[in-house]
Structures are given as C-alpha cells and as structure tokens.
XYZ file of C-alpha atoms in Angstrom:
309
model
C 97.416 -101.025 46.671
C 96.532 -99.796 50.133
C 94.217 -96.766 50.472
C 95.607 -93.795 52.384
C 94.753 -93.707 56.064
C 93.197 -90.213 55.734
C 90.718 -91.503 53.158
C 89.720 -94.405 55.396
C 89.272 -92.014 58.318
C 86.951 -89.824 56.207
C 84.811 -92.826 55.304
C 84.674 -93.848 58.939
C 83.573 -90.347 59.972
C 80.797 -90.303 57.365
C 79.560 -93.698 58.468
C 79.612 -92.514 62.069
C 77.573 -89.389 61.176
C 75.027 -91.473 59.298
C 74.786 -93.884 62.225
C 74.333 -90.916 64.571
C 71.125 -89.793 62.831
C 71.676 -88.506 59.321
C 71.187 -84.890 58.212
C 71.165 -82.124 60.820
C 69.684 -78.630 60.531
C 69.675 -75.864 63.085
C 66.176 -74.438 62.535
C 65.187 -71.284 64.384
C 62.216 -68.888 64.556
C 61.546 -65.338 65.749
C 58.246 -63.565 66.328
C 57.392 -59.954 67.246
C 54.717 -57.306 66.852
C 57.128 -54.495 67.714
C 55.203 -53.413 70.836
C 54.852 -54.311 74.508
C 51.172 -53.404 74.840
C 48.051 -53.575 72.669
C 44.584 -52.034 72.766
C 41.470 -54.194 73.179
C 39.380 -53.558 70.074
C 42.470 -52.627 68.065
C 44.657 -54.683 65.734
C 48.025 -56.401 65.994
C 50.519 -57.438 63.287
C 53.129 -60.129 63.895
C 56.253 -60.706 61.810
C 57.482 -64.311 62.069
C 60.737 -65.497 60.478
C 61.741 -69.179 60.300
C 65.342 -69.881 59.233
C 67.782 -72.744 58.630
C 71.420 -72.245 59.696
C 72.403 -75.699 58.382
C 74.521 -77.665 57.907
C 71.824 -79.700 56.067
C 68.791 -78.502 54.081
C 65.395 -79.074 55.703
C 62.680 -79.613 53.070
C 59.219 -80.276 54.494
C 59.785 -78.526 57.833
C 56.692 -77.861 59.910
C 55.674 -74.231 60.509
C 53.011 -73.743 63.189
C 51.061 -70.817 64.649
C 47.651 -71.288 66.265
C 45.603 -68.130 66.848
C 44.005 -68.113 70.308
C 41.901 -65.660 72.336
C 41.805 -62.716 72.347
C 42.995 -62.798 68.714
C 40.133 -62.629 66.194
C 39.670 -62.393 62.407
C 43.310 -63.285 61.727
C 44.740 -63.257 58.196
C 48.285 -64.086 57.103
C 50.702 -64.229 54.199
C 53.851 -66.344 53.745
C 56.822 -65.372 51.566
C 60.018 -67.368 50.971
C 63.421 -65.688 50.949
C 66.970 -66.837 50.082
C 65.607 -70.058 48.597
C 63.010 -70.741 51.295
C 59.562 -71.770 50.066
C 56.060 -71.737 51.581
C 53.527 -74.405 50.640
C 50.632 -71.946 51.199
C 50.946 -68.272 50.286
C 48.082 -66.849 52.356
C 45.246 -67.806 54.660
C 43.291 -67.017 57.798
C 41.970 -68.545 60.988
C 42.399 -70.802 62.859
C 46.144 -71.132 62.166
C 49.028 -70.523 59.771
C 50.189 -74.163 59.997
C 51.917 -75.471 56.855
C 54.936 -77.293 55.425
C 57.889 -75.128 54.392
C 61.152 -75.856 52.566
C 64.258 -74.383 54.181
C 67.577 -74.825 52.349
C 70.723 -73.886 54.242
C 70.584 -70.106 54.725
C 66.960 -69.934 53.552
C 63.965 -68.586 55.418
C 60.234 -67.921 55.230
C 58.523 -64.773 56.513
C 54.949 -65.043 57.780
C 53.022 -61.816 58.450
C 49.893 -62.187 60.602
C 47.299 -59.456 61.243
C 44.564 -59.986 63.854
C 41.882 -58.021 65.638
C 42.089 -57.984 69.432
C 38.760 -58.677 71.138
C 37.324 -55.462 72.595
C 36.506 -57.268 75.857
C 40.059 -58.527 76.465
C 41.082 -57.847 80.071
C 44.319 -59.769 80.706
C 47.721 -59.887 79.046
C 48.024 -62.443 76.255
C 50.668 -64.308 74.307
C 51.005 -66.140 71.005
C 53.604 -68.713 69.990
C 55.021 -69.785 66.609
C 57.096 -72.950 66.070
C 59.316 -74.567 63.454
C 60.021 -78.335 63.534
C 62.484 -80.474 61.595
C 61.250 -82.817 58.859
C 61.306 -86.573 59.498
C 64.846 -87.947 59.537
C 66.416 -84.566 60.155
C 67.772 -83.717 63.606
C 68.099 -80.256 65.132
C 71.189 -79.715 67.303
C 69.753 -76.568 68.962
C 66.128 -77.185 69.912
C 65.714 -74.192 72.237
C 65.291 -71.770 69.312
C 62.495 -73.730 67.631
C 59.695 -71.662 69.175
C 59.110 -67.949 69.728
C 56.480 -66.308 71.914
C 55.294 -62.691 71.788
C 53.683 -61.327 74.978
C 51.451 -58.245 75.100
C 50.032 -56.274 77.977
C 46.711 -54.488 77.474
C 46.061 -50.770 77.279
C 42.264 -50.323 76.972
C 40.916 -47.053 75.519
C 37.249 -46.064 75.174
C 35.675 -42.891 73.768
C 32.493 -42.451 75.811
C 30.039 -39.748 74.745
C 26.616 -38.417 75.739
C 23.883 -36.306 74.151
C 20.786 -34.729 75.726
C 17.780 -32.893 74.297
C 14.087 -32.279 74.963
C 13.468 -31.285 71.358
C 12.519 -27.690 72.138
C 14.181 -24.401 73.082
C 11.459 -23.118 75.426
C 9.578 -24.269 78.521
C 6.267 -23.394 80.128
C 6.061 -23.203 83.934
C 3.538 -25.716 85.209
C 3.927 -27.788 82.043
C 6.126 -30.802 81.275
C 9.046 -31.875 79.105
C 10.648 -35.116 77.913
C 14.426 -35.468 77.774
C 16.212 -38.052 75.607
C 19.710 -38.877 76.877
C 21.934 -41.181 74.800
C 25.227 -42.524 76.164
C 27.528 -44.273 73.658
C 30.862 -46.072 73.552
C 32.686 -45.265 70.332
C 35.417 -47.781 71.239
C 37.738 -49.292 70.576
C 37.596 -51.082 73.974
C 34.632 -52.200 76.080
C 33.884 -50.034 79.116
C 31.980 -49.719 82.351
C 30.710 -46.192 82.941
C 28.659 -44.029 85.273
C 25.836 -41.878 83.897
C 24.815 -38.923 86.057
C 21.991 -36.406 85.665
C 21.078 -34.277 88.692
C 17.784 -32.613 87.810
C 17.117 -29.072 89.097
C 14.618 -28.648 91.928
C 12.035 -27.256 89.496
C 11.803 -30.646 87.720
C 10.088 -33.782 88.949
C 11.258 -36.673 86.772
C 10.684 -40.370 86.165
C 12.883 -42.190 83.674
C 13.354 -45.419 81.764
C 16.403 -46.815 79.980
C 17.007 -49.322 77.169
C 20.302 -50.603 75.784
C 21.343 -51.251 72.191
C 24.262 -53.205 70.749
C 24.902 -54.930 74.064
C 24.601 -51.812 76.249
C 23.242 -52.462 79.766
C 21.544 -49.982 82.115
C 18.925 -49.878 84.884
C 15.450 -50.300 83.418
C 13.746 -47.427 85.267
C 13.990 -44.987 88.137
C 12.629 -41.826 89.716
C 14.444 -38.573 90.404
C 18.105 -38.102 89.564
C 19.949 -40.528 87.267
C 23.026 -42.092 88.909
C 23.411 -45.304 86.965
C 26.314 -47.690 86.343
C 26.218 -48.896 82.742
C 27.945 -51.588 80.697
C 29.035 -50.336 77.291
C 30.696 -52.736 74.849
C 32.434 -50.974 71.981
C 29.812 -49.698 69.528
C 26.905 -49.901 71.989
C 24.691 -47.282 73.627
C 22.024 -46.811 76.295
C 19.096 -44.419 75.934
C 17.317 -42.745 78.857
C 13.892 -41.180 78.469
C 13.056 -38.794 81.331
C 9.511 -37.461 81.632
C 9.565 -34.383 83.858
C 6.944 -32.032 85.282
C 7.933 -28.361 85.509
C 7.146 -26.417 88.665
C 4.882 -23.334 88.234
C 7.626 -21.143 89.705
C 10.475 -22.640 87.632
C 13.166 -19.986 87.069
C 14.450 -19.010 83.650
C 16.396 -20.475 81.920
C 15.683 -24.148 82.554
C 19.125 -25.774 82.385
C 20.010 -29.446 82.855
C 23.274 -31.352 82.284
C 23.946 -35.082 81.897
C 27.416 -36.647 82.007
C 29.181 -39.993 81.607
C 32.494 -41.074 83.104
C 34.614 -44.224 83.118
C 37.174 -45.639 85.507
C 40.330 -43.506 85.874
C 42.285 -46.505 84.569
C 40.374 -46.375 81.270
C 41.639 -43.427 79.195
C 39.088 -41.485 77.143
C 40.733 -39.893 74.088
C 37.881 -37.370 73.642
C 36.755 -36.103 77.071
C 35.026 -33.077 75.563
C 31.953 -35.154 74.633
C 31.442 -36.605 78.120
C 28.739 -34.096 79.109
C 25.728 -32.538 77.406
C 23.529 -29.616 78.487
C 19.968 -28.719 77.453
C 18.870 -25.124 78.071
C 15.324 -23.787 77.517
C 14.109 -20.198 77.649
C 10.767 -19.173 79.167
C 7.903 -19.497 76.722
C 6.220 -16.099 76.345
C 2.486 -16.727 75.809
C 0.743 -15.005 72.890
C -2.338 -13.111 74.148
C -5.657 -14.540 72.994
C -9.041 -12.783 72.678
C -12.401 -14.112 73.749
C -15.676 -13.341 71.894
C -16.177 -9.944 73.518
C -12.574 -8.986 72.872
C -12.880 -9.931 69.213
C -16.120 -7.897 68.956
C -14.453 -4.859 70.498
C -11.477 -5.229 68.145
C -13.809 -5.433 65.144
C -15.755 -2.357 66.329
C -12.548 -0.380 66.759
C -11.306 -1.314 63.329
C -14.674 -0.276 61.878
C -14.496 3.160 63.541
C -10.992 3.696 62.200
C -12.146 2.852 58.680
C -15.122 5.260 58.977
C -12.863 8.146 60.062
C -10.571 7.608 57.096
C -13.575 7.768 54.749
C -14.752 11.094 56.271
C -11.318 12.625 55.758
C -11.549 11.897 52.082
C-alpha cells in the first residue's frame, strides 16, 4: 500500500532540517543598570536576562560576562525562571561565566553589583553574551550580546579644618597652626588649598599627605598649593608663625580648599575654616620688693583690726 504523499513530504522536510544543522534556538540577552551615568567611587548594579525564544531547547548554553576596569569588587547571583537553570547560583570576580540551561520560553536572570574605581575618568562599558550549545544553531545572532555604557559624574566632598590649639595670642610671641584638608569621597579629586596669612604673621609651613594625599613639602608665607586627594585621603599643613608686636586684636586667619568647577562638592559649607584668637591679657606679677610691700600692708591691716577689738 502506497504511503500518502503528504506523509512523504513531512519526512522529506524533517530530513532536510536535520541536514541543514539540527536544532535551532533563538537565544537573546539584555543588560542594563537603569542609568546613563555613574559616580566614580560609587556602586553599579546590572540586571542581565538571557532568554530562549525557540523553537528548540538549548541546554548547556554559554553565559558570559567579564568584569573589566573600572569595575571592582564585583559579586553576582543567578536565578532561573520559566524552566531556565543556572549551573552556579552566585559568585564574584573576575566573571560570571557559566553554563545555563534554557528550555523554550525559559530564561536566567543574573544580577551583578560592582564598585566603580574612585579614580575612573572616562566613560566605560560592560558586555554580557549568550552562546548556543554545540550542535544548536541560532537564527538571529545579533541579539546574542548586550552592552551597557555609562558616562561618569564624579563627586567629591572636600573639607578643611584649622586650629592653633588656643583661643588667645600674645603680641611678639608665636603660634602653630594645624590645617587638615580631606577628601570624604566618593570620587578622587584635585584641589587648591589657600591660606593668606594676615600681615601681622610671619609663617613657614610644611605639609605631609596620608592615604595617598599629595601636597608640596614645604613653603614660606602664604599657602597656595595644588593638592591631589584620592577618596579617603588627607594632607596636613603645619604653619609656624611669629606674631608681630603690634598685631591687632583679634588675630583671625582663614584657610580654604576648592576643586575644579566640573567636580561638584555636595557639602560646600566645610570648604573653609577660620581660627580666631583674642588678645592675651597678662596677669601682673610682683618682684621681691612688691611682695614685701604687699606683706607689710596686709600686716598693718591685721593690726588695725586687732586694735578695734
């Protein structure tokens, strides 16, 4: 008995499909952090979704995401949905690379959180990919990778403090100021430290950095110094100043720090610091003759009180 022509045609089509390359799966991937810009020294969180639109399942597909500069300290989790399965549930640097199973309609969701290096200065991108397993073709290859691009929006909270450890001054004497300039982050910064000393002060100063802070080692007179301040660093100036004999009261001095106009400072109120000292009023002292006269006077007063009794 002859087989129907439609049945033979179906067999021929199946053989043709097998000859053409076997199973086929349209794999796709998306990636976003939900923002166009990021802050150096801040964090970023990516959501990456790999899917299979079919018509064939794709077990053992290759998920890839390599974390490159300026991304640091990256951690990630992977969760399967709609039948999708991850081979690794969580991990960290240097990548989220793994094998995933993607049935038709299934997907895996990878969530990546990274720090952004505080010294980042140029826009950056990061790419995730999904590749078919061996023996499985993908009819639409253009959606097998996804790249997220971020511009940079640096922000740095610069601050300064100043004190000479006293509230008074003595004309003709001296004082020592300690001036500390800090970068509270989150981004690295270049700044300018300024301290214009009043005419009644003659000053020499030194400076040391901490936590990567950079400043001029020493100078004389006013401080007008360009400093390098990585996030979390500081520079400390020590100014030793002589005070003129005719120094007016009060003795007031202000130090300030500023950054480039393109680097926003979220707390500008701590960008200057003022030290003010009142005139020290000397306490009179008595020499030997003065003490003798004081003792004699006290003795006479005591004698008079005794006579009155």
